[in-house]
CSV table of C-alpha atoms in Angstrom, one decimal:
chain,number,residue,atom,x,y,z
A,1,UNK,CA,21.7,28.9,9.4
A,2,UNK,CA,19.8,29.1,6.1
A,3,UNK,CA,16.8,27.0,5.2
A,4,UNK,CA,18.9,25.2,2.6
A,5,UNK,CA,21.3,24.1,5.3
A,6,UNK,CA,18.7,22.4,7.4
A,7,UNK,CA,16.3,21.1,4.8
A,8,UNK,CA,15.5,17.4,4.8
A,9,UNK,CA,16.8,14.9,2.3
A,10,UNK,CA,15.6,14.8,-1.3
A,11,UNK,CA,12.1,13.6,-2.0
A,12,UNK,CA,13.7,10.3,-3.2
A,13,UNK,CA,14.1,9.3,0.5
A,14,UNK,CA,10.4,9.8,1.5
A,15,UNK,CA,8.4,9.9,-1.7
A,16,UNK,CA,8.1,6.0,-2.1
A,17,UNK,CA,6.4,5.9,1.3
A,18,UNK,CA,3.9,8.6,0.2
A,19,UNK,CA,3.3,6.8,-3.1
A,20,UNK,CA,2.5,3.5,-1.2
A,21,UNK,CA,0.1,5.3,1.1
A,22,UNK,CA,-1.7,7.0,-1.9
A,23,UNK,CA,-2.0,3.6,-3.7
A,24,UNK,CA,-3.3,2.0,-0.6
A,25,UNK,CA,-5.9,4.7,-0.1
A,26,UNK,CA,-7.0,4.4,-3.7
A,27,UNK,CA,-7.3,0.7,-3.3
A,28,UNK,CA,-9.5,1.1,-0.2
A,29,UNK,CA,-11.6,3.6,-2.1
A,30,UNK,CA,-12.6,1.1,-4.7
A,31,UNK,CA,-12.8,-1.9,-2.4
A,32,UNK,CA,-15.0,-0.4,0.3
A,33,UNK,CA,-18.8,0.1,0.0
A,34,UNK,CA,-18.9,3.6,1.4
A,35,UNK,CA,-22.6,3.6,2.1
A,36,UNK,CA,-22.1,0.6,4.3
A,37,UNK,CA,-19.0,2.1,5.8
A,38,UNK,CA,-21.0,5.2,6.8
A,39,UNK,CA,-23.6,3.1,8.5
A,40,UNK,CA,-21.0,1.0,10.2
A,41,UNK,CA,-19.1,4.0,11.5
A,42,UNK,CA,-22.3,5.6,12.8
A,43,UNK,CA,-23.2,2.3,14.5
A,44,UNK,CA,-20.1,2.3,16.6
A,45,UNK,CA,-21.3,2.8,20.2
A,46,UNK,CA,-19.8,5.5,22.4
A,47,UNK,CA,-18.6,3.0,25.0
A,48,UNK,CA,-16.3,1.4,22.3
A,49,UNK,CA,-14.6,4.7,21.8
A,50,UNK,CA,-14.3,5.4,25.6
A,51,UNK,CA,-12.8,1.9,26.3
A,52,UNK,CA,-10.5,2.3,23.3
A,53,UNK,CA,-9.2,5.6,24.7
A,54,UNK,CA,-8.6,4.1,28.1
A,55,UNK,CA,-6.9,1.0,26.7
A,56,UNK,CA,-4.7,3.2,24.5
A,57,UNK,CA,-3.5,5.3,27.5
A,58,UNK,CA,-2.3,2.3,29.5
A,59,UNK,CA,0.2,1.0,26.9
A,60,UNK,CA,1.6,4.5,26.6
A,61,UNK,CA,2.4,4.4,30.3
A,62,UNK,CA,3.9,0.9,30.3
A,63,UNK,CA,6.0,1.7,27.2
A,64,UNK,CA,7.3,4.7,29.0
A,65,UNK,CA,8.3,2.5,32.0
A,66,UNK,CA,10.1,0.2,29.6
A,67,UNK,CA,12.0,3.1,27.9
A,68,UNK,CA,12.9,4.5,31.3
A,69,UNK,CA,14.3,1.1,32.3
A,70,UNK,CA,16.4,1.0,29.1
A,71,UNK,CA,17.8,4.4,30.0
A,72,UNK,CA,18.9,3.1,33.4
A,73,UNK,CA,16.2,5.2,35.2
A,74,UNK,CA,18.2,8.4,34.2
A,75,UNK,CA,15.0,10.2,33.3
A,76,UNK,CA,11.8,10.7,35.2
A,77,UNK,CA,8.7,8.8,34.3
A,78,UNK,CA,7.1,12.1,33.3
A,79,UNK,CA,9.9,12.9,30.9
A,80,UNK,CA,9.8,9.3,29.4
A,81,UNK,CA,6.0,9.6,29.0
A,82,UNK,CA,6.0,13.0,27.3
A,83,UNK,CA,9.1,12.2,25.3
A,84,UNK,CA,7.4,9.0,23.9
A,85,UNK,CA,4.3,11.0,23.0
A,86,UNK,CA,6.2,13.8,21.3
A,87,UNK,CA,8.0,11.1,19.3
A,88,UNK,CA,4.7,9.6,18.2
A,89,UNK,CA,3.3,13.0,17.4
A,90,UNK,CA,6.3,13.9,15.4
A,91,UNK,CA,5.9,10.6,13.5
A,92,UNK,CA,2.5,11.8,12.5
A,93,UNK,CA,3.9,14.8,10.8
A,94,UNK,CA,7.5,13.9,9.7
A,95,UNK,CA,8.5,11.3,7.1
A,96,UNK,CA,10.9,8.4,7.6
A,97,UNK,CA,9.9,7.7,11.3
A,98,UNK,CA,11.9,10.9,12.3
A,99,UNK,CA,9.9,11.0,15.5
A,100,UNK,CA,12.4,8.4,16.9
A,101,UNK,CA,15.2,10.9,16.2
A,102,UNK,CA,13.1,13.7,17.6
A,103,UNK,CA,12.6,12.0,21.0
A,104,UNK,CA,16.3,11.0,21.1
A,105,UNK,CA,17.2,14.7,20.5
A,106,UNK,CA,14.8,15.9,23.1
A,107,UNK,CA,15.7,13.3,25.9
A,108,UNK,CA,19.4,13.6,25.0
A,109,UNK,CA,19.3,17.0,26.8
A,110,UNK,CA,18.5,15.1,30.1
A,111,UNK,CA,20.9,12.1,29.7
A,112,UNK,CA,24.6,12.0,30.2
A,113,UNK,CA,26.1,11.3,26.8
A,114,UNK,CA,23.3,13.2,25.0
A,115,UNK,CA,21.7,12.1,21.7
A,116,UNK,CA,23.9,9.2,21.0
A,117,UNK,CA,23.4,7.8,24.5
A,118,UNK,CA,19.7,7.7,23.9
A,119,UNK,CA,19.7,5.9,20.5
A,120,UNK,CA,20.7,2.5,21.9
A,121,UNK,CA,17.6,2.5,24.1
A,122,UNK,CA,15.3,3.2,21.1
A,123,UNK,CA,17.1,0.5,19.1
A,124,UNK,CA,16.5,-2.0,21.9
A,125,UNK,CA,12.9,-0.9,22.4
A,126,UNK,CA,12.1,-1.4,18.7
A,127,UNK,CA,14.0,-4.7,18.5
A,128,UNK,CA,11.9,-6.0,21.4
A,129,UNK,CA,8.8,-4.7,19.7
A,130,UNK,CA,9.7,-6.6,16.5
A,131,UNK,CA,10.2,-9.7,18.6
A,132,UNK,CA,6.7,-9.4,20.1
A,133,UNK,CA,5.2,-8.7,16.7
A,134,UNK,CA,6.7,-11.8,15.3
A,135,UNK,CA,5.7,-13.8,18.3
A,136,UNK,CA,2.2,-12.6,18.1
A,137,UNK,CA,1.9,-13.8,14.5
A,138,UNK,CA,3.6,-17.1,15.3
A,139,UNK,CA,1.0,-17.7,18.0
A,140,UNK,CA,-1.9,-16.7,15.8
A,141,UNK,CA,-1.0,-18.3,12.4
A,142,UNK,CA,-1.6,-22.0,13.5
A,143,UNK,CA,-5.2,-20.9,14.1
A,144,UNK,CA,-5.4,-19.4,10.6
A,145,UNK,CA,-3.8,-22.4,8.8
A,146,UNK,CA,-4.6,-21.2,5.3
A,147,UNK,CA,-2.7,-18.0,5.7
A,148,UNK,CA,0.8,-19.5,5.0
A,149,UNK,CA,1.6,-16.3,3.0
A,150,UNK,CA,2.3,-14.6,6.4
A,151,UNK,CA,5.1,-17.0,7.2
A,152,UNK,CA,7.9,-15.3,5.1
A,153,UNK,CA,7.1,-12.0,6.9
A,154,UNK,CA,7.3,-13.7,10.3
A,155,UNK,CA,10.6,-15.3,9.4
A,156,UNK,CA,12.1,-12.1,8.0
A,157,UNK,CA,11.1,-10.3,11.3
A,158,UNK,CA,12.6,-13.1,13.4
A,159,UNK,CA,15.8,-12.9,11.3
A,160,UNK,CA,16.1,-9.2,12.0
A,161,UNK,CA,15.6,-9.9,15.7
A,162,UNK,CA,18.3,-12.6,15.6
A,163,UNK,CA,20.6,-10.3,13.7
A,164,UNK,CA,20.0,-7.6,16.3
A,165,UNK,CA,20.6,-10.0,19.2
A,166,UNK,CA,23.9,-11.2,17.5
A,167,UNK,CA,25.0,-7.5,17.1
A,168,UNK,CA,24.2,-6.8,20.7
A,169,UNK,CA,26.2,-9.9,21.8
A,170,UNK,CA,29.2,-8.8,19.7
A,171,UNK,CA,28.9,-5.3,21.1
A,172,UNK,CA,29.0,-6.6,24.6
A,173,UNK,CA,31.5,-9.4,24.3
A,174,UNK,CA,33.5,-8.5,21.2
A,175,UNK,CA,33.5,-4.7,21.2
A,176,UNK,CA,37.2,-4.5,20.3
A,177,UNK,CA,36.7,-6.9,17.3
A,178,UNK,CA,33.7,-4.8,16.0
A,179,UNK,CA,35.8,-1.6,16.5
A,180,UNK,CA,38.6,-3.1,14.5
A,181,UNK,CA,36.1,-4.2,11.8
A,182,UNK,CA,34.6,-0.7,11.5
A,183,UNK,CA,38.1,0.8,11.5
A,184,UNK,CA,39.1,-1.3,8.5
A,185,UNK,CA,35.8,-0.9,6.6
A,186,UNK,CA,35.9,2.8,6.7
A,187,UNK,CA,39.6,3.4,6.6
A,188,UNK,CA,39.3,5.2,3.2
A,189,UNK,CA,36.9,7.7,4.7
A,190,UNK,CA,38.5,9.2,7.8
A,191,UNK,CA,35.7,11.6,8.7
A,192,UNK,CA,33.1,8.8,8.4
A,193,UNK,CA,35.3,6.5,10.3
A,194,UNK,CA,35.7,9.0,13.2
A,195,UNK,CA,32.0,9.6,13.4
A,196,UNK,CA,31.0,5.9,13.3
A,197,UNK,CA,33.6,5.0,15.9
A,198,UNK,CA,32.4,7.8,18.2
A,199,UNK,CA,28.8,6.7,17.8
A,200,UNK,CA,29.8,3.1,18.4
A,201,UNK,CA,31.5,4.0,21.6
A,202,UNK,CA,28.5,6.0,22.8
A,203,UNK,CA,26.2,3.1,21.7
A,204,UNK,CA,28.3,0.7,23.8
A,205,UNK,CA,27.9,3.0,26.8
A,206,UNK,CA,24.1,3.2,26.3
A,207,UNK,CA,23.9,-0.6,26.1
A,208,UNK,CA,25.9,-0.9,29.3
A,209,UNK,CA,23.3,1.4,31.0
A,210,UNK,CA,20.4,-0.7,29.7
A,211,UNK,CA,22.2,-3.9,30.9
A,212,UNK,CA,22.8,-2.7,34.4
A,213,UNK,CA,20.8,-4.6,37.1
A,214,UNK,CA,17.4,-5.8,35.9
A,215,UNK,CA,16.9,-3.0,33.4
A,216,UNK,CA,16.6,-5.2,30.4
A,217,UNK,CA,14.3,-7.7,32.2
A,218,UNK,CA,12.0,-4.8,33.4
A,219,UNK,CA,11.9,-3.4,29.9
A,220,UNK,CA,10.8,-6.7,28.4
A,221,UNK,CA,8.2,-7.1,31.1
A,222,UNK,CA,6.7,-3.7,30.6
A,223,UNK,CA,6.8,-4.0,26.8
A,224,UNK,CA,5.1,-7.4,27.2
A,225,UNK,CA,2.3,-5.7,29.2
A,226,UNK,CA,2.2,-3.1,26.4
A,227,UNK,CA,1.5,-5.7,23.8
A,228,UNK,CA,-1.0,-7.5,26.0
A,229,UNK,CA,-3.0,-4.3,26.2
A,230,UNK,CA,-2.7,-3.9,22.4
A,231,UNK,CA,-4.3,-7.3,22.0
A,232,UNK,CA,-7.1,-6.4,24.4
A,233,UNK,CA,-7.7,-3.1,22.6
A,234,UNK,CA,-8.0,-4.9,19.2
A,235,UNK,CA,-10.3,-7.5,20.8
A,236,UNK,CA,-12.7,-4.8,22.1
A,237,UNK,CA,-12.8,-3.2,18.7
A,238,UNK,CA,-13.4,-6.5,16.9
A,239,UNK,CA,-16.1,-7.5,19.4
A,240,UNK,CA,-18.0,-4.3,18.6
A,241,UNK,CA,-18.6,-5.6,15.1
A,242,UNK,CA,-18.4,-9.4,15.7
A,243,UNK,CA,-19.7,-10.1,19.2
A,244,UNK,CA,-18.7,-13.8,19.2
A,245,UNK,CA,-15.2,-13.3,17.7
A,246,UNK,CA,-12.4,-15.5,19.3
A,247,UNK,CA,-9.5,-13.7,21.0
A,248,UNK,CA,-7.0,-15.1,18.5
A,249,UNK,CA,-8.5,-12.8,15.9
A,250,UNK,CA,-7.1,-9.9,17.9
A,251,UNK,CA,-3.6,-11.3,18.0
A,252,UNK,CA,-3.6,-12.0,14.3
A,253,UNK,CA,-4.9,-8.5,13.5
A,254,UNK,CA,-2.4,-6.9,15.8
A,255,UNK,CA,0.4,-8.8,14.2
A,256,UNK,CA,-0.6,-8.0,10.7
A,257,UNK,CA,-1.1,-4.3,11.5
A,258,UNK,CA,2.3,-4.2,13.2
A,259,UNK,CA,4.0,-5.7,10.2
A,260,UNK,CA,2.0,-3.5,7.8
A,261,UNK,CA,2.9,-0.2,9.4
A,262,UNK,CA,6.6,-1.2,9.3
A,263,UNK,CA,6.7,-0.7,5.6
A,264,UNK,CA,7.4,2.8,4.1
A,265,UNK,CA,4.4,5.0,4.1
A,266,UNK,CA,3.3,8.6,4.5
A,267,UNK,CA,3.7,10.1,8.1
A,268,UNK,CA,1.5,8.5,10.7
A,269,UNK,CA,1.2,5.3,8.6
A,270,UNK,CA,-1.7,7.0,6.7
A,271,UNK,CA,-3.7,4.4,4.8
A,272,UNK,CA,-1.3,1.5,5.6
A,273,UNK,CA,-2.7,1.2,9.1
A,274,UNK,CA,-6.3,1.0,7.9
A,275,UNK,CA,-5.4,-1.3,4.9
A,276,UNK,CA,-3.6,-3.7,7.2
A,277,UNK,CA,-6.5,-3.8,9.6
A,278,UNK,CA,-8.9,-4.5,6.7
A,279,UNK,CA,-6.7,-7.2,5.2
A,280,UNK,CA,-6.3,-9.0,8.5
A,281,UNK,CA,-10.0,-9.1,9.3
A,282,UNK,CA,-10.8,-10.1,5.7
A,283,UNK,CA,-9.2,-13.4,6.4
A,284,UNK,CA,-12.1,-14.1,8.8
A,285,UNK,CA,-14.7,-12.9,6.3
A,286,UNK,CA,-15.3,-9.5,7.9
A,287,UNK,CA,-16.7,-6.9,5.5
A,288,UNK,CA,-14.2,-4.2,4.5
A,289,UNK,CA,-16.7,-1.5,5.5
A,290,UNK,CA,-17.0,-2.7,9.1
A,291,UNK,CA,-13.3,-3.4,9.6
A,292,UNK,CA,-12.4,0.0,8.1
A,293,UNK,CA,-14.8,1.7,10.5
A,294,UNK,CA,-13.1,0.3,13.6
A,295,UNK,CA,-9.6,0.7,12.1
A,296,UNK,CA,-10.4,4.4,11.7
A,297,UNK,CA,-11.6,4.6,15.4
A,298,UNK,CA,-8.3,3.1,16.6
A,299,UNK,CA,-6.2,5.3,14.4
A,300,UNK,CA,-8.1,8.5,15.2
A,301,UNK,CA,-7.9,7.7,19.0
A,302,UNK,CA,-4.1,7.1,18.7
A,303,UNK,CA,-3.6,10.3,16.7
A,304,UNK,CA,-5.7,12.4,19.2
A,305,UNK,CA,-4.1,11.0,22.4
A,306,UNK,CA,-0.5,11.2,21.2
A,307,UNK,CA,-1.2,14.7,19.8
A,308,UNK,CA,-2.7,16.0,23.0
A,309,UNK,CA,0.1,14.6,25.2
A,310,UNK,CA,2.6,15.7,22.6
A,311,UNK,CA,1.4,19.3,22.8
A,312,UNK,CA,1.5,19.1,26.6
A,313,UNK,CA,4.9,17.6,26.4
A,314,UNK,CA,6.3,20.5,24.4
A,315,UNK,CA,5.1,22.8,27.3
A,316,UNK,CA,6.8,20.5,29.8
A,317,UNK,CA,10.1,20.5,28.0
A,318,UNK,CA,9.9,24.2,27.1
A,319,UNK,CA,10.1,23.4,23.4
A,320,UNK,CA,7.9,23.5,20.3
A,321,UNK,CA,7.4,21.3,17.2
A,322,UNK,CA,9.1,23.9,15.0
A,323,UNK,CA,12.2,24.1,17.2
A,324,UNK,CA,12.4,20.3,17.5
A,325,UNK,CA,12.1,19.8,13.7
A,326,UNK,CA,15.0,22.3,13.3
A,327,UNK,CA,17.1,20.3,15.8
A,328,UNK,CA,16.3,17.0,14.1
A,329,UNK,CA,17.3,18.4,10.7
A,330,UNK,CA,20.5,19.7,12.3
A,331,UNK,CA,21.2,16.3,13.7
A,332,UNK,CA,20.7,14.7,10.4
A,333,UNK,CA,22.9,17.2,8.7
A,334,UNK,CA,25.6,16.6,11.2
A,335,UNK,CA,25.4,12.9,10.4
A,336,UNK,CA,25.3,13.3,6.6
A,337,UNK,CA,28.3,15.7,6.7
A,338,UNK,CA,30.5,12.7,7.6
A,339,UNK,CA,29.4,10.8,4.5
A,340,UNK,CA,31.5,11.7,1.4
A,341,UNK,CA,29.5,12.8,-1.6
A,342,UNK,CA,26.5,14.1,0.4
């Protein structure tokens, strides 16, 4: 297969995200007092970094337990953990959140039904995440009354969650109706129709696996723990610069950062992560230099941990980043081949 056959989509699909990241970094450059930032960064105590590392590791484990539950325990905890970290690591290098596709491709080798059977679990995981993000902001905003500008974002997120829940309900209860709808919608494109119906059937099977027993309840529980540790992590970081800060600041910051990194950006949410952190703490009057310092600590720790476990994961799966990227491109090409005009 030639390189032209496996190349990614045109820059038009990922360039806007890169432009957003560049603009955000430029804005931070002019907003932040870099002398004060340097002093603030050097003033961060080693225990803050150590605790942040520890508190970052725990959510990775609880998230892996949640994903394993959504996959009906078909994979080991080890595979779920390293698969998650490989996905995060890939997101740090690939545009368009392709790390999600990467872990679906990788874990698809170990699940009956393959790649398409794994996708529903990732969809459900992200849908639950979005629900927790919106809930986090809903809890925090009443304590930050003046920040009504956040409400539209919360309502949009909740709307997406509601739409996802409705789609899940229809998939469970009205699968035949949805199948008929898809058949009619894509009747003029036989190849696309065939591919979508095949994916829909595999999606339904994946949902059935996630719904067996208490899998969904366990997943929500473990993802709830994951978010609780996110809040604690942010609180520890905030306390390192504002010793008397209330816990609600951590919830508000986590919610803003979660919504911020959801917008298109360069791989790894470069710049957007930091800017969201700075913007959230600016609401409480925290200097940009100090908030940027702890934002960088959290981002660097996240990069380092997922990178280390991602590299170990490649060894566990007997794969490599290069081979995984090729498989992701092949999977995307397989999907786009069913779309007329591409």
